[in-house]
PDB file of C-alpha atoms in Angstrom:
ATOM      1  CA  MET A 693       2.876 -12.830   1.211  1.00 69.00           C
ATOM      2  CA  ALA A 694       4.830  -9.315   1.686  1.00 78.00           C
ATOM      3  CA  VAL A 695       2.618  -5.489   2.297  1.00 90.00           C
ATOM      4  CA  TYR A 696       4.686  -2.276   1.121  1.00 91.00           C
ATOM      5  CA  LEU A 697       2.090   0.770   2.520  1.00 93.00           C
ATOM      6  CA  LYS A 698       2.859   4.332   2.329  1.00 94.00           C
ATOM      7  CA  PHE A 699       0.666   7.080   3.238  1.00 95.00           C
ATOM      8  CA  LEU A 700       0.179   9.391   0.210  1.00 96.00           C
ATOM      9  CA  THR A 701       1.987  12.661   0.062  1.00 96.00           C
ATOM     10  CA  GLN A 702       0.683  15.748  -1.976  1.00 97.00           C
ATOM     11  CA  THR A 703       3.636  14.900  -4.462  1.00 95.00           C
ATOM     12  CA  ASP A 704       2.628  10.940  -4.785  1.00 96.00           C
ATOM     13  CA  VAL A 705      -1.090  12.513  -5.591  1.00 96.00           C
ATOM     14  CA  SER A 706      -0.124  15.186  -8.070  1.00 96.00           C
ATOM     15  CA  THR A 707       2.833  13.481  -9.834  1.00 94.00           C
ATOM     16  CA  ARG A 708       4.608  10.633  -9.322  1.00 95.00           C
ATOM     17  CA  LEU A 709       4.946   7.678  -6.509  1.00 96.00           C
ATOM     18  CA  ALA A 710       7.798   8.048  -4.559  1.00 93.00           C
ATOM     19  CA  VAL A 711       9.003   4.631  -3.216  1.00 93.00           C
ATOM     20  CA  ASN A 712      11.692   3.605  -0.223  1.00 89.00           C
ATOM     21  CA  SER A 713      14.892   2.815  -1.513  1.00 86.00           C
ATOM     22  CA  ASP A 714      15.326   0.288   0.610  1.00 85.00           C
ATOM     23  CA  ARG A 715      12.372  -1.768  -1.120  1.00 85.00           C
ATOM     24  CA  LEU A 716      14.163  -1.834  -4.274  1.00 80.00           C
ATOM     25  CA  GLY A 717      15.797  -6.101  -4.587  1.00 80.00           C
ATOM     26  CA  ASN A 718      13.528  -6.541  -1.304  1.00 82.00           C
ATOM     27  CA  PHE A 719      10.071  -6.045  -2.093  1.00 87.00           C
ATOM     28  CA  PHE A 720      10.301  -4.637  -5.506  1.00 87.00           C
ATOM     29  CA  PRO A 721      12.364  -6.140  -8.390  1.00 85.00           C
ATOM     30  CA  ALA A 722      16.045  -4.887  -8.632  1.00 84.00           C
ATOM     31  CA  PHE A 723      17.025  -3.514 -11.616  1.00 85.00           C
ATOM     32  CA  GLU A 724      19.721  -5.345 -13.683  1.00 87.00           C
ATOM     33  CA  GLU A 725      22.811  -3.532 -14.330  1.00 87.00           C
ATOM     34  CA  GLY A 726      22.365  -0.826 -16.762  1.00 89.00           C
ATOM     35  CA  LYS A 727      18.794  -0.484 -16.721  1.00 91.00           C
ATOM     36  CA  TYR A 728      16.717   2.061 -15.141  1.00 92.00           C
ATOM     37  CA  ASN A 729      13.268   1.348 -15.743  1.00 93.00           C
ATOM     38  CA  GLN A 730      10.797  -1.765 -15.454  1.00 93.00           C
ATOM     39  CA  VAL A 731       7.224  -2.437 -16.173  1.00 94.00           C
ATOM     40  CA  LEU A 732       5.273  -3.597 -12.756  1.00 92.00           C
ATOM     41  CA  ASP A 733       2.324  -5.686 -13.635  1.00 93.00           C
ATOM     42  CA  VAL A 734      -0.067  -4.610 -10.838  1.00 95.00           C
ATOM     43  CA  ARG A 735      -3.872  -6.385 -10.144  1.00 95.00           C
ATOM     44  CA  ASP A 736      -6.146  -3.484  -8.260  1.00 96.00           C
ATOM     45  CA  GLU A 737      -8.845  -4.837  -5.891  1.00 93.00           C
ATOM     46  CA  ASN A 738     -11.846  -4.625  -8.964  1.00 95.00           C
ATOM     47  CA  GLY A 739      -9.135  -6.967 -10.628  1.00 95.00           C
ATOM     48  CA  LYS A 740      -7.902  -4.084 -13.460  1.00 96.00           C
ATOM     49  CA  ASN A 741      -4.500  -4.109 -14.560  1.00 96.00           C
ATOM     50  CA  TRP A 742      -1.719  -1.511 -14.352  1.00 97.00           C
ATOM     51  CA  GLY A 743       1.158  -1.439 -16.138  1.00 95.00           C
ATOM     52  CA  PHE A 744       3.857   0.824 -13.381  1.00 96.00           C
ATOM     53  CA  VAL A 745       6.896   2.248 -14.524  1.00 96.00           C
ATOM     54  CA  LEU A 746       9.032   2.138 -11.972  1.00 94.00           C
ATOM     55  CA  CYS A 747      12.188   3.731 -12.584  1.00 94.00           C
ATOM     56  CA  ILE A 748      15.728   4.748 -10.867  1.00 91.00           C
ATOM     57  CA  ARG A 749      17.981   7.620 -11.160  1.00 87.00           C
ATOM     58  CA  GLN A 750      21.585   6.886 -12.749  1.00 85.00           C
ATOM     59  CA  GLY A 751      24.332   7.296 -10.266  1.00 77.00           C
ATOM     60  CA  GLN A 752      24.527   6.778  -6.557  1.00 77.00           C
ATOM     61  CA  TYR A 753      21.138   7.349  -5.497  1.00 80.00           C
ATOM     62  CA  GLU A 754      18.921   5.823  -7.278  1.00 82.00           C
ATOM     63  CA  LYS A 755      15.598   7.627  -5.562  1.00 88.00           C
ATOM     64  CA  PRO A 756      12.813   4.699  -6.963  1.00 91.00           C
ATOM     65  CA  VAL A 757       9.430   5.947  -8.164  1.00 93.00           C
ATOM     66  CA  ILE A 758       6.489   5.475 -10.037  1.00 95.00           C
ATOM     67  CA  SER A 759       6.566   7.394 -13.347  1.00 94.00           C
ATOM     68  CA  GLN A 760       3.496   9.690 -13.590  1.00 95.00           C
ATOM     69  CA  ALA A 761       2.240   8.789 -16.948  1.00 95.00           C
ATOM     70  CA  THR A 762       1.633   5.554 -15.076  1.00 96.00           C
ATOM     71  CA  TRP A 763       0.826   6.252 -11.668  1.00 97.00           C
ATOM     72  CA  ARG A 764      -1.224   9.304 -12.371  1.00 97.00           C
ATOM     73  CA  PRO A 765      -4.263   7.717 -14.389  1.00 97.00           C
ATOM     74  CA  PHE A 766      -4.513   5.461 -11.057  1.00 97.00           C
ATOM     75  CA  VAL A 767      -4.636   8.057  -8.752  1.00 97.00           C
ATOM     76  CA  VAL A 768      -7.752   9.978 -10.751  1.00 97.00           C
ATOM     77  CA  GLU A 769      -9.638   6.389 -11.037  1.00 96.00           C
ATOM     78  CA  LYS A 770      -9.360   5.500  -7.134  1.00 96.00           C
ATOM     79  CA  GLN A 771      -9.924   9.925  -6.500  1.00 95.00           C
ATOM     80  CA  ALA A 772      -6.690   9.221  -4.019  1.00 96.00           C
ATOM     81  CA  GLU A 773      -5.904  12.452  -1.565  1.00 95.00           C
ATOM     82  CA  VAL A 774      -3.156  13.146   0.604  1.00 95.00           C
ATOM     83  CA  GLY A 775      -3.276  10.308   3.672  1.00 94.00           C
ATOM     84  CA  ASP A 776      -4.813   8.275   1.825  1.00 95.00           C
ATOM     85  CA  GLU A 777      -2.565   5.259   2.387  1.00 95.00           C
ATOM     86  CA  VAL A 778      -1.647   2.631  -0.779  1.00 95.00           C
ATOM     87  CA  GLU A 779      -1.485  -0.699   0.080  1.00 95.00           C
ATOM     88  CA  PHE A 780       0.869  -2.796  -2.427  1.00 94.00           C
ATOM     89  CA  SER A 781       1.274  -6.880  -1.829  1.00 94.00           C
ATOM     90  CA  ARG A 782       3.252  -9.127  -3.413  1.00 91.00           C
ATOM     91  CA  LYS A 783       2.370 -12.888  -3.695  1.00 87.00           C
ATOM     92  CA  THR A 784       5.489 -15.392  -4.549  1.00 81.00           C
ATOM     93  CA  ASP A 785       4.476 -18.096  -7.271  1.00 73.00           C
ATOM     94  CA  GLY A 786       6.238 -21.605  -8.133  1.00 66.00           C
ATOM     95  CA  ALA A 787       8.710 -23.064  -6.232  1.00 62.00           C
ATOM     96  CA  SER A 788      11.853 -20.917  -7.120  1.00 58.00           C
ATOM     97  CA  GLY A 789      10.147 -17.941  -5.790  1.00 58.00           C
ATOM     98  CA  SER A 790      11.072 -15.647  -8.836  1.00 62.00           C
ATOM     99  CA  GLU A 791       7.831 -15.210 -10.087  1.00 71.00           C
ATOM    100  CA  CYS A 792       5.579 -12.246  -7.941  1.00 78.00           C
ATOM    101  CA  ARG A 793       2.375 -11.505  -8.322  1.00 88.00           C
ATOM    102  CA  TYR A 794       1.675  -7.641  -7.175  1.00 93.00           C
ATOM    103  CA  LYS A 795      -1.661  -6.493  -5.823  1.00 95.00           C
ATOM    104  CA  ILE A 796      -2.423  -3.012  -5.405  1.00 96.00           C
ATOM    105  CA  ARG A 797      -5.582  -0.953  -3.172  1.00 95.00           C
ATOM    106  CA  LEU A 798      -6.496   2.499  -1.957  1.00 95.00           C
ATOM    107  CA  ILE A 799      -7.302   2.616   1.571  1.00 93.00           C
ATOM    108  CA  LYS A 800      -8.970   6.193   1.709  1.00 92.00           C
ATOM    109  CA  LYS A 801      -8.373   7.991   4.997  1.00 87.00           C
ATOM    110  CA  GLU A 802     -12.306   8.328   6.049  1.00 79.00           C
ATOM    111  CA  GLU A 803     -12.394   4.190   5.531  1.00 71.00           C
ATOM    112  CA  LYS A 804      -9.248   3.909   7.582  1.00 63.00           C
ATOM    113  CA  GLU A 805     -10.565   6.341  10.679  1.00 61.00           C
ATOM    114  CA  VAL A 806     -14.047   4.388  10.501  1.00 59.00           C
ATOM    115  CA  MET A 807     -12.173   0.655  10.754  1.00 61.00           C
ATOM    116  CA  GLU A 808      -9.925   2.364  13.451  1.00 61.00           C
ATOM    117  CA  ASN A 809     -13.419   3.965  15.313  1.00 62.00           C
ATOM    118  CA  GLU A 810     -14.913   0.156  15.131  1.00 67.00           C
ATOM    119  CA  GLU A 811     -12.075  -1.104  16.616  1.00 65.00           C
ATOM    120  CA  LYS A 812     -11.593   0.861  19.427  1.00 63.00           C
ATOM    121  CA  LYS A 813     -15.517   0.341  20.108  1.00 61.00           C
ATOM    122  CA  GLU A 814     -15.164  -3.433  19.823  1.00 65.00           C
ATOM    123  CA  VAL A 815     -12.145  -2.992  22.110  1.00 57.00           C
ATOM    124  CA  MET A 816     -14.534  -0.470  25.107  1.00 57.00           C
ATOM    125  CA  LYS A 817     -17.407  -3.162  24.316  1.00 61.00           C
ATOM    126  CA  ASN A 818     -15.361  -6.220  25.111  1.00 58.00           C
ATOM    127  CA  GLU A 819     -13.974  -4.324  28.675  1.00 60.00           C
ATOM    128  CA  GLU A 820     -17.200  -3.105  29.402  1.00 63.00           C
ATOM    129  CA  LYS A 821     -18.704  -6.690  29.536  1.00 64.00           C
ATOM    130  CA  LYS A 822     -19.473  -7.855  33.527  1.00 67.00           C
ATOM    131  CA  VAL A 823     -18.145 -11.431  34.340  1.00 68.00           C
ATOM    132  CA  MET A 824     -21.141 -12.561  36.827  1.00 71.00           C
ATOM    133  CA  LEU A 825     -20.789 -14.950  39.434  1.00 74.00           C
ATOM    134  CA  PHE A 826     -23.541 -15.843  41.567  1.00 74.00           C
ATOM    135  CA  GLY A 827     -25.122 -12.434  41.044  1.00 73.00           C
ATOM    136  CA  LYS A 828     -22.059 -10.476  41.816  1.00 74.00           C
ATOM    137  CA  ASN A 829     -19.486  -8.809  39.459  1.00 74.00           C
ATOM    138  CA  ILE A 830     -16.110 -10.214  39.050  1.00 72.00           C
ATOM    139  CA  ALA A 831     -14.845  -8.864  36.399  1.00 63.00           C
TER     140      ALA A 831
END
């Protein structure tokens, strides 16, 4: 399963989601010649479907974005904020690998900090364990 992660910027939250150009054709589907937008059917962690419109500029610099009209409702519903992280995942179906299913998940900044703190505590806890042999700590 392929994953695309992005920390949300002010523009991502207030207007549209900017997508790295190197993700076109690599993670997101490539555009057919002469086409400048396509609908991505994406499902969130609650099973809700989102029809995001992925657009590119005409000309040399594509600068892909998910359009404001389809992105903003997601931002509003999920209460996304600057610093939160959006995770797109892609699972390829079928023997040919031509069909893809996309999922999206918003990771709130606070949630990520809690997860990181829990991981740090677990590491510290493991480091603090004593290994006793005949009543002596050999760790």
